[in-house]
CSV table of C-alpha atoms in Angstrom, one decimal:
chain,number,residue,atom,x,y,z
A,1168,UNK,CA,0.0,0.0,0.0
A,1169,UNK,CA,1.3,3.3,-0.9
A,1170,UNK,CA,2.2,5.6,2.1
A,1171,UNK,CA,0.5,8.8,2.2
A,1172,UNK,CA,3.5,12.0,2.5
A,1173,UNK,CA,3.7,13.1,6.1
A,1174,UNK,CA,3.2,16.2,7.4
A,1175,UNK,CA,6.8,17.3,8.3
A,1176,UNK,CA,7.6,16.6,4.7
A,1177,UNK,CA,5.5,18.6,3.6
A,1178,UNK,CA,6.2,21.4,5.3
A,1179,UNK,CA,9.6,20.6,4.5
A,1180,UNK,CA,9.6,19.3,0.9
A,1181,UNK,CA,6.7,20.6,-0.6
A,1182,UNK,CA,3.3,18.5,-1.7
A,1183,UNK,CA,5.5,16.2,-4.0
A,1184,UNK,CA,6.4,13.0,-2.2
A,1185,UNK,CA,9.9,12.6,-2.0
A,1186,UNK,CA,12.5,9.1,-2.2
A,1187,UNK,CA,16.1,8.8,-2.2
A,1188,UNK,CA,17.2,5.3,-3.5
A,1189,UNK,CA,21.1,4.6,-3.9
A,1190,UNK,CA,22.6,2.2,-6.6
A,1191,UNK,CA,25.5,-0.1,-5.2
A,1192,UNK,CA,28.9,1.6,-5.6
A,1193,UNK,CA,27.5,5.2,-4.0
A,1194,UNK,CA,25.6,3.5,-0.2
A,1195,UNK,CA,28.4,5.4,1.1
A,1196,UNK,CA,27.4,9.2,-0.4
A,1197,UNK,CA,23.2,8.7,-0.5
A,1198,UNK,CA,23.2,7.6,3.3
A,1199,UNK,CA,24.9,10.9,4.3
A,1200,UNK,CA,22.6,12.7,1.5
A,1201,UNK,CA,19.5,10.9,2.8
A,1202,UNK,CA,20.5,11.6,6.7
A,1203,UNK,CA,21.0,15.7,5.7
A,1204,UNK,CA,17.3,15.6,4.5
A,1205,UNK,CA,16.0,13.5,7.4
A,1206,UNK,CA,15.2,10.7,5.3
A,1207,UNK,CA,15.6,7.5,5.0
A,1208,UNK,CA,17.1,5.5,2.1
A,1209,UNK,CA,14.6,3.6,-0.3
A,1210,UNK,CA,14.6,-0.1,0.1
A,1211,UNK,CA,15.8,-1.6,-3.3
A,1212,UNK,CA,17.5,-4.6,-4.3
A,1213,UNK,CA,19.8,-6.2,-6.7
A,1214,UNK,CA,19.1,-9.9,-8.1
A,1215,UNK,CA,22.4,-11.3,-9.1
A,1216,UNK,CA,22.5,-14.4,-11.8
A,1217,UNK,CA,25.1,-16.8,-12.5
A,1218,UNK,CA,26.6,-15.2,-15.3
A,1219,UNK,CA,27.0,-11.9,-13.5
A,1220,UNK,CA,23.8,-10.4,-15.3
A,1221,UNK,CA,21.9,-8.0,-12.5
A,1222,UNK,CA,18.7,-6.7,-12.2
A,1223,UNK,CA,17.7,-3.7,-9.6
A,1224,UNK,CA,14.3,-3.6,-8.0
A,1225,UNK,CA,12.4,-1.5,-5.8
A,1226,UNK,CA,11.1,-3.2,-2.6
A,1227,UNK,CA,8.4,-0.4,-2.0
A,1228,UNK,CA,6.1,1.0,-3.8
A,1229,UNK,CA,7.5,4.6,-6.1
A,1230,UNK,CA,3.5,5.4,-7.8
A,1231,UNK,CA,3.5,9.2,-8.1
A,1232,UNK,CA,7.1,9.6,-5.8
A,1233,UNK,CA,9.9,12.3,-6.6
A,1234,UNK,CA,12.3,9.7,-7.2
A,1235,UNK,CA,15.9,10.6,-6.6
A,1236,UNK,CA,18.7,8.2,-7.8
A,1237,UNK,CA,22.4,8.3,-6.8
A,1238,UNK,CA,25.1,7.0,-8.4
A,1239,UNK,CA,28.2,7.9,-9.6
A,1240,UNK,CA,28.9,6.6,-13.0
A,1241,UNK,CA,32.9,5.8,-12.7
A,1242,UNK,CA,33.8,2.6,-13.8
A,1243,UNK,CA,33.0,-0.4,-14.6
A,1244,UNK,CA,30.4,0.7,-16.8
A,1245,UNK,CA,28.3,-1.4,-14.9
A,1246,UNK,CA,27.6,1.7,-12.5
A,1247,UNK,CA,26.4,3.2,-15.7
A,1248,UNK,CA,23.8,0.5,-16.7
A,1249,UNK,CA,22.6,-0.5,-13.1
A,1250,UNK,CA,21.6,3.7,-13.1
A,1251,UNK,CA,19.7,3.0,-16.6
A,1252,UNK,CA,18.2,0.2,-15.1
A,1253,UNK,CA,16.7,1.9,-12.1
A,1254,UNK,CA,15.6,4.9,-13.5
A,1255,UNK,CA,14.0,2.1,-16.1
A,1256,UNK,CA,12.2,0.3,-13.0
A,1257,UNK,CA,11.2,4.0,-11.4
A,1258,UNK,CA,9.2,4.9,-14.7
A,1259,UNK,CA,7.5,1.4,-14.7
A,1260,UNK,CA,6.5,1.4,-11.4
A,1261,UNK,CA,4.5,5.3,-12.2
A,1262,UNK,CA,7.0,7.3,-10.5
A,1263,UNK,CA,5.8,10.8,-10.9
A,1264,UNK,CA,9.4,12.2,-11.8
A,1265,UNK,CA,13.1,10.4,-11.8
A,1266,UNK,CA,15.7,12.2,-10.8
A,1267,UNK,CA,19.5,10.6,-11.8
A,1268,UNK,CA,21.9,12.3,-9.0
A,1269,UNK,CA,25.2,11.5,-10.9
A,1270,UNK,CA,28.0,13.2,-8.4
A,1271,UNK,CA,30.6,12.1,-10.7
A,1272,UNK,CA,29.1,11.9,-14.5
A,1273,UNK,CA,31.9,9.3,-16.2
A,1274,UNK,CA,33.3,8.8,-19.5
A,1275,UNK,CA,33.4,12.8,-19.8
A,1276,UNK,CA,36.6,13.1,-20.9
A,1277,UNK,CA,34.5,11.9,-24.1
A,1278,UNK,CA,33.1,15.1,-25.0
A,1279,UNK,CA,34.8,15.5,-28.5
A,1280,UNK,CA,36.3,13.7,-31.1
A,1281,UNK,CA,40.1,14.8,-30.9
A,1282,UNK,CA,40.9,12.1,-33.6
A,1283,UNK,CA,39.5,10.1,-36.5
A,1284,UNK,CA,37.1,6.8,-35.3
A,1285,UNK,CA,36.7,7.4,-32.0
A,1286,UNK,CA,33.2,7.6,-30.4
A,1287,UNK,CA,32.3,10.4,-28.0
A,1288,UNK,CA,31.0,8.8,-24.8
A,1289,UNK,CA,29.6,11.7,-22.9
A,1290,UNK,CA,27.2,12.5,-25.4
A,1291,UNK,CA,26.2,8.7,-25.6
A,1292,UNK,CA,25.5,8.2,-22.2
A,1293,UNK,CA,23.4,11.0,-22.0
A,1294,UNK,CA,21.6,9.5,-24.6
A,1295,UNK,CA,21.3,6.2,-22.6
A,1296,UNK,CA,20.3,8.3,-19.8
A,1297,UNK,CA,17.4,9.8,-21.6
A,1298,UNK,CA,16.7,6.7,-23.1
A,1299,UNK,CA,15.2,5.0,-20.0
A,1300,UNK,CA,13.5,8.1,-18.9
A,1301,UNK,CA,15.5,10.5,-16.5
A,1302,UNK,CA,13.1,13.6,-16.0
A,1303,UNK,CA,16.5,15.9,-14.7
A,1304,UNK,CA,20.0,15.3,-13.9
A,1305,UNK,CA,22.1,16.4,-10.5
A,1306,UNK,CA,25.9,16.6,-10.9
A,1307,UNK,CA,29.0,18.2,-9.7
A,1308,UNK,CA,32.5,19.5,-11.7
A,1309,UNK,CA,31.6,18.1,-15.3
A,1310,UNK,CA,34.8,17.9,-16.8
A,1311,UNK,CA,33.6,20.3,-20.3
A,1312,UNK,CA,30.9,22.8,-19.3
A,1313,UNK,CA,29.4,22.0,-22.6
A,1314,UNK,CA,28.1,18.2,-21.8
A,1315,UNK,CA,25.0,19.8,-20.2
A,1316,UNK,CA,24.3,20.4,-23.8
A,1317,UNK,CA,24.6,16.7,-24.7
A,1318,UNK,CA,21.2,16.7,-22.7
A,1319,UNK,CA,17.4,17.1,-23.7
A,1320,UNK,CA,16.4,17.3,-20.1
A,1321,UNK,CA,17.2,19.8,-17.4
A,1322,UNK,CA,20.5,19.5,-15.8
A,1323,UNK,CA,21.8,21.0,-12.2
A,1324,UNK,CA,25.7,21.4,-12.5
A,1325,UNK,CA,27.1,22.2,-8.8
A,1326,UNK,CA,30.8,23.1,-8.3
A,1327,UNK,CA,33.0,21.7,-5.2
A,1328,UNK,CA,34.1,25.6,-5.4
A,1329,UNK,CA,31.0,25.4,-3.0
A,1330,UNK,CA,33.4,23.6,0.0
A,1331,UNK,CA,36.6,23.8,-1.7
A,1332,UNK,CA,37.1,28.2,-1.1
A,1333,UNK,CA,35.8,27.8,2.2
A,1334,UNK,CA,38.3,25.8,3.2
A,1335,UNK,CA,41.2,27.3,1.4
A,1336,UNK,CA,40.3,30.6,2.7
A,1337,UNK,CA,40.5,29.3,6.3
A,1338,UNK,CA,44.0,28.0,5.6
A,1339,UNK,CA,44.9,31.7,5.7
A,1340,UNK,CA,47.9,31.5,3.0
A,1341,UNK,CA,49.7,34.7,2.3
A,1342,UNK,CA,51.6,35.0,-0.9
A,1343,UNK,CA,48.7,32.4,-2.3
A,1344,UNK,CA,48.9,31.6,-6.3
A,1345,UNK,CA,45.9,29.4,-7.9
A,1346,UNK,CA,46.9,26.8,-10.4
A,1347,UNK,CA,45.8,25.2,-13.3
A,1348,UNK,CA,47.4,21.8,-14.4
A,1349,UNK,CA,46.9,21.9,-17.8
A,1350,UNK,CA,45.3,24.9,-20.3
A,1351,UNK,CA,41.9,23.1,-20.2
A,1352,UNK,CA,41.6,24.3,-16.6
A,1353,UNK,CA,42.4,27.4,-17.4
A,1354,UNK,CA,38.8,28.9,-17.0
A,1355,UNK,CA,38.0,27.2,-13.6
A,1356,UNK,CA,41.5,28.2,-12.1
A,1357,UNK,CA,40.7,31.8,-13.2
A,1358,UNK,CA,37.5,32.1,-11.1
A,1359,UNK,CA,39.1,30.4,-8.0
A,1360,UNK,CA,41.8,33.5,-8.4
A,1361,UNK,CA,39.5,35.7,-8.7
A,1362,UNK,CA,37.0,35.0,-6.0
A,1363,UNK,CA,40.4,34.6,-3.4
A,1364,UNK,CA,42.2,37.8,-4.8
A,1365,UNK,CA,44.9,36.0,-5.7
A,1366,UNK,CA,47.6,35.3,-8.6
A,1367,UNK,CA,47.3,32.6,-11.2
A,1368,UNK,CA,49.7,30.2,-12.4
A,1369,UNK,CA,49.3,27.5,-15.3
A,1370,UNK,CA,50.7,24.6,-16.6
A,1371,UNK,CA,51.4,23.6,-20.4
A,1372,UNK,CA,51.4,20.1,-21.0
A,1373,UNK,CA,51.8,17.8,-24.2
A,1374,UNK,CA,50.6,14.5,-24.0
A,1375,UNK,CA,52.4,11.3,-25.8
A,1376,UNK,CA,49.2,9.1,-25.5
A,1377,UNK,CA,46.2,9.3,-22.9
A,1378,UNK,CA,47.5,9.1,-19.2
A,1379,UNK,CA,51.1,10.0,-20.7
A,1380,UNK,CA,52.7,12.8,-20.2
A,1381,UNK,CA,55.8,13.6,-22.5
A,1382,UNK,CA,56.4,17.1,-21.4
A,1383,UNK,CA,55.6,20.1,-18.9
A,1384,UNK,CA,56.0,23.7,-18.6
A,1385,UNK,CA,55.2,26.3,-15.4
A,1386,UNK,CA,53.7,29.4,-16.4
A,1387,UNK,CA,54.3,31.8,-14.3
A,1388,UNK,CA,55.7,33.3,-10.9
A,1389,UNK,CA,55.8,30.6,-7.8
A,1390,UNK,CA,58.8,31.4,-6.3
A,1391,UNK,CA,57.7,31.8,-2.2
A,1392,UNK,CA,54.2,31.6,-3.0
A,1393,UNK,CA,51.7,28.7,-1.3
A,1394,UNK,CA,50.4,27.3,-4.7
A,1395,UNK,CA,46.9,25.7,-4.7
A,1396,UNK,CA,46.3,23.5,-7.7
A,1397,UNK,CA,42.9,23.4,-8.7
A,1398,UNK,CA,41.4,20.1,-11.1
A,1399,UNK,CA,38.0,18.4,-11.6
A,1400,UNK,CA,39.2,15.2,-11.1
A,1401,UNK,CA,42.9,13.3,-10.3
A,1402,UNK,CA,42.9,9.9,-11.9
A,1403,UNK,CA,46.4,8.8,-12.4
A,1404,UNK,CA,48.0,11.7,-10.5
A,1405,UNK,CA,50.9,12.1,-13.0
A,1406,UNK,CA,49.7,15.5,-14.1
A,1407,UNK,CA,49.3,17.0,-10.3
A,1408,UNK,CA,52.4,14.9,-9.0
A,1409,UNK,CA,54.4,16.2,-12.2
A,1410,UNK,CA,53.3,20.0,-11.9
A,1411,UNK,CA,53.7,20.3,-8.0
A,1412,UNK,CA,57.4,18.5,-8.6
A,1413,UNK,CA,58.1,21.6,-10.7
A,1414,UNK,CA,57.0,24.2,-9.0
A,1415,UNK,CA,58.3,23.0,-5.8
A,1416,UNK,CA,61.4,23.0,-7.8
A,1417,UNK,CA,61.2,26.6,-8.6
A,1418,UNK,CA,61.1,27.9,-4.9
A,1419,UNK,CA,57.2,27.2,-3.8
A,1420,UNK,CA,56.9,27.9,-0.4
A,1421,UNK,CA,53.8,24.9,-0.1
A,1422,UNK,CA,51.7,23.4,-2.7
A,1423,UNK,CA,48.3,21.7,-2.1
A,1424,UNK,CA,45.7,20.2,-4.8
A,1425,UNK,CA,41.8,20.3,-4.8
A,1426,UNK,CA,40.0,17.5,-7.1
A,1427,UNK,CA,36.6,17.1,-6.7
A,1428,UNK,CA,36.4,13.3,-7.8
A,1429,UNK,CA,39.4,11.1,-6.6
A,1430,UNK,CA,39.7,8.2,-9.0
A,1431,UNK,CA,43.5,7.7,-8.1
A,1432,UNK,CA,43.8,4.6,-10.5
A,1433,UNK,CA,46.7,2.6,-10.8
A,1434,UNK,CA,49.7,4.1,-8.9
A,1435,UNK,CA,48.1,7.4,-8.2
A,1436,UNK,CA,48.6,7.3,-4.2
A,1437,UNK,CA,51.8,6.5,-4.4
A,1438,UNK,CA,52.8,8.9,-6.7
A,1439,UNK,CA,50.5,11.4,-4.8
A,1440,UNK,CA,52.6,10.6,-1.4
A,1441,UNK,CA,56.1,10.7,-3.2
A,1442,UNK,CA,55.7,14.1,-5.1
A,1443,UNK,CA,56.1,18.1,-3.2
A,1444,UNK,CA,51.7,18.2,-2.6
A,1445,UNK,CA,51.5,18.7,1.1
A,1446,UNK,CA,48.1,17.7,0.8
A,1447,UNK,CA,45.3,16.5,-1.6
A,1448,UNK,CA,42.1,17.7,-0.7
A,1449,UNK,CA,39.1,15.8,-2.5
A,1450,UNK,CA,35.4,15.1,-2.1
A,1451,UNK,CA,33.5,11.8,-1.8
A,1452,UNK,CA,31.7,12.0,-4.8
A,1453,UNK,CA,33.2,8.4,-5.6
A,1454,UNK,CA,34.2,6.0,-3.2
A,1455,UNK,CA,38.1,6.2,-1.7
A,1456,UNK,CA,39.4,3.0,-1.9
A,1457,UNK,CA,43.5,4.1,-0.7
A,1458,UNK,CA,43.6,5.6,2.1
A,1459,UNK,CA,46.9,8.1,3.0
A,1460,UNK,CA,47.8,11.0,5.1
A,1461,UNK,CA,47.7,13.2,2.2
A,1462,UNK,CA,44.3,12.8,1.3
A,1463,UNK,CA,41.7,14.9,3.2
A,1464,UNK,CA,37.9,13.8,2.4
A,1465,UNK,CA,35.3,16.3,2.5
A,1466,UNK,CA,31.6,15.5,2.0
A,1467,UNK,CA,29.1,17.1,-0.5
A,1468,UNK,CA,26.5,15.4,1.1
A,1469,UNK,CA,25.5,18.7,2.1
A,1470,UNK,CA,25.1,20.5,-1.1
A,1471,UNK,CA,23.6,17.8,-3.0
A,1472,UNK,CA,20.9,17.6,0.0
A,1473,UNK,CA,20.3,20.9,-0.3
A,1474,UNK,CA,19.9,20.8,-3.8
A,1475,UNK,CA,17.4,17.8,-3.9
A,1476,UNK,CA,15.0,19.6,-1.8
A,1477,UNK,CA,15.3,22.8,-3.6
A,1478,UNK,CA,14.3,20.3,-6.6
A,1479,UNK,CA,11.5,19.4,-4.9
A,1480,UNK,CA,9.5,22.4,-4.2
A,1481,UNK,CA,10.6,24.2,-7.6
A,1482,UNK,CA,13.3,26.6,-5.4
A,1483,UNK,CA,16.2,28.3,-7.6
A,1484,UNK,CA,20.0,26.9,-6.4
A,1485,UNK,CA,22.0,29.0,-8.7
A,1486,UNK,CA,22.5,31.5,-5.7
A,1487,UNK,CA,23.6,28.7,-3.5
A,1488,UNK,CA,26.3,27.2,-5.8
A,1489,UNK,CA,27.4,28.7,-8.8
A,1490,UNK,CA,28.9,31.6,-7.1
A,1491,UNK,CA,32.3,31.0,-8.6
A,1492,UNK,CA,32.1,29.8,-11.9
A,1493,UNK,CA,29.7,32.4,-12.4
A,1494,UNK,CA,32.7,34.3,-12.8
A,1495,UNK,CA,33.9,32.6,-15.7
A,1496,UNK,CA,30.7,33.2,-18.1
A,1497,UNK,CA,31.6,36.7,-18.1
A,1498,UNK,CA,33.3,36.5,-21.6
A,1499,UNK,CA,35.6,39.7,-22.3
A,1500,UNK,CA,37.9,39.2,-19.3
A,1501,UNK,CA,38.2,35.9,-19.0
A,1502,UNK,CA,41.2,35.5,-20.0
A,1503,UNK,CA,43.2,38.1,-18.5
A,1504,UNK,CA,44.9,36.8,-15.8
A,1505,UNK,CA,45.9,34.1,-18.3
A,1506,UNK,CA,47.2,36.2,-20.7
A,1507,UNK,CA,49.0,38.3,-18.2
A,1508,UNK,CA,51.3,35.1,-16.8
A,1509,UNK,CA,51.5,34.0,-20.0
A,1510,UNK,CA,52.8,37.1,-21.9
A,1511,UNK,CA,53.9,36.3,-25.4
A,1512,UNK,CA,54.1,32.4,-25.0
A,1513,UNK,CA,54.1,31.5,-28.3
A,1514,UNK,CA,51.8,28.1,-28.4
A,1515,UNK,CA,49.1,29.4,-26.9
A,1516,UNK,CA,46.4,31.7,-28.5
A,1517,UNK,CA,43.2,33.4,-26.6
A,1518,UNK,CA,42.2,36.0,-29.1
């Protein structure tokens, strides 16, 4: 029998019945989620055949719920598919709305073909996505700006700038620089120096293969300065390691890193704990499987709480989170800073 929505909740969360379900690999993300928005999770299941085939169900009843879904989508791409199949269950079973909370959206490193025969992933699983019937999508630091696009359905993009300036401003650095470590950051290391009145510093990198880096360049001033590197993501940690080895190198005073979504494959915590980065500061939008001294977890449980309620009685959360990379939409200066530590480098053109 379908439970009628309580009173509390609806002073709290509107008229619209509200359930958080969680898909395996991201329990340890929706229970903090679910206990910031006083909830408990949805009870749901996952049959498991011989041949590894799986099939999620819901164990209570979803007719005309606000169905949110987390999961992060890192790999195996069966994080991927066991989200398609949920969202697929959700809109058989009448859910009023589905909503995919993705807090780390994978394979968008795909967002482009950057050679001949190669598909482009991000755009593909937003297809999937829309295939089985998302209604919206929640998700945090997309690695291109321009995959909401890939989308035919509402999308909420939150920034760990949210907890990530908080914290660095507490750390009280003088002489602090904000760094990029590669040009594609460029844009999100520009509002981060901007919001903390401080100086900006990049790194040029060219790339042998995926994953491989075959050479490195500092762009500008870090001698005595407390560098912050800035990324959306560290997966094998040779680019962080490489460019915090380089600056240390040329005088740094300290140098942390801030990724929202800690992959660390491979090696990466090794070569995280042997390279100049004091400390790596991430979020726990996938699960940390390596634990070190140098890793410091902060939660977004908070923010994506937050978020899912203002989702469900129709609030606006661009005030809330988008402070920073507002910042970086506004299109003339942009590039200033980046142009001013770059002076007349000769690969690089912003015009």
């Amino acid at each position: 029998m379908h439970n009628p929505i309580s009173n509390r909740q609806k002073e709290m969360y509107g008229n619209a019945p509200m359930k958080i379900f969680s898909c395996r690999s991201s329990f340890h993300l929706a229970e903090k989620i679910a206990k910031e928005l006083g909830l408990e999770l949805g009870k749901s299941s996952v049959t498991e055949f011989s041949e590894r085939e799986f099939q999620p169900c819901f164990d209570e009843s979803v007719r005309g719920d606000m169905v949110f879904i987390i999961q992060s989508t890192n790999p195996p791409a069966d994080n991927l598919f066991e989200l398609l199949l949920m969202i697929d269950a959700a809109k058989r079973a009448s859910a009023y709305k589905v909503i995919a909370v993705i807090p780390y959206y994978g394979f968008a490193r795909q967002d482009r073909k950057d050679r001949r025969g190669v598909s482009i992933g991000s755009k593909l699983s937003a297809d999937l996505l829309s295939a089985a019937g998302v209604d919206r999508v929640i998700t945090m630091d997309l690695h291109a700006d321009q995959i909401q696009g890939f989308f035919n359905v509402p999308v909420d993009h939150l920034f760990g700038s949210a907890i990530f300036a908080p914290y660095i401003l507490n750390l009280k650095l003088d002489s602090l620089a904000v760094s990029a470590p590669d040009m594609g950051g460029s844009k999100r290391a520009n509002a981060y120096s901007r919001h903390l009145q401080s100086e900006m510093v990049l790194c040029y990198k060219l790339r042998k293969r995926p994953n491989v880096i075959e050479e490195m360049s500092v762009i500008g001033e870090v001698e005595d300065r407390n560098i912050v590197i800035i990324d959306d993501m560290v997966d094998t940690g040779g680019s962080i390691a490489l460019a915090a080895n380089m600056m240390k190198e040329r005088g740094a005073k300290s140098i942390r890193a801030f990724a929202t979504h800690p992959i660390l494959s491979g090696d990466a915590v090794e070569k995280i704990n042997n390279s100049a980065i004091e400390e790596l500061v991430v979020t726990d939008s996938v699960p940390l499987t390596i634990h070190s001294g140098k890793i410091k977890v902060l939660s977004i449980a908070g923010i994506f709480a937050s978020t899912i309620r203002a989702v469900n009685t129709n609030q606006s959360i661009r005030h809330k989170f988008c402070i920073l990379i507002t910042l970086s939409y506004i299109c003339t200066p942009i590039f200033k800073n980046v142009k001013r530590v770059m002076g007349s480098y000769h690969d690089c053109n912003f015009e």
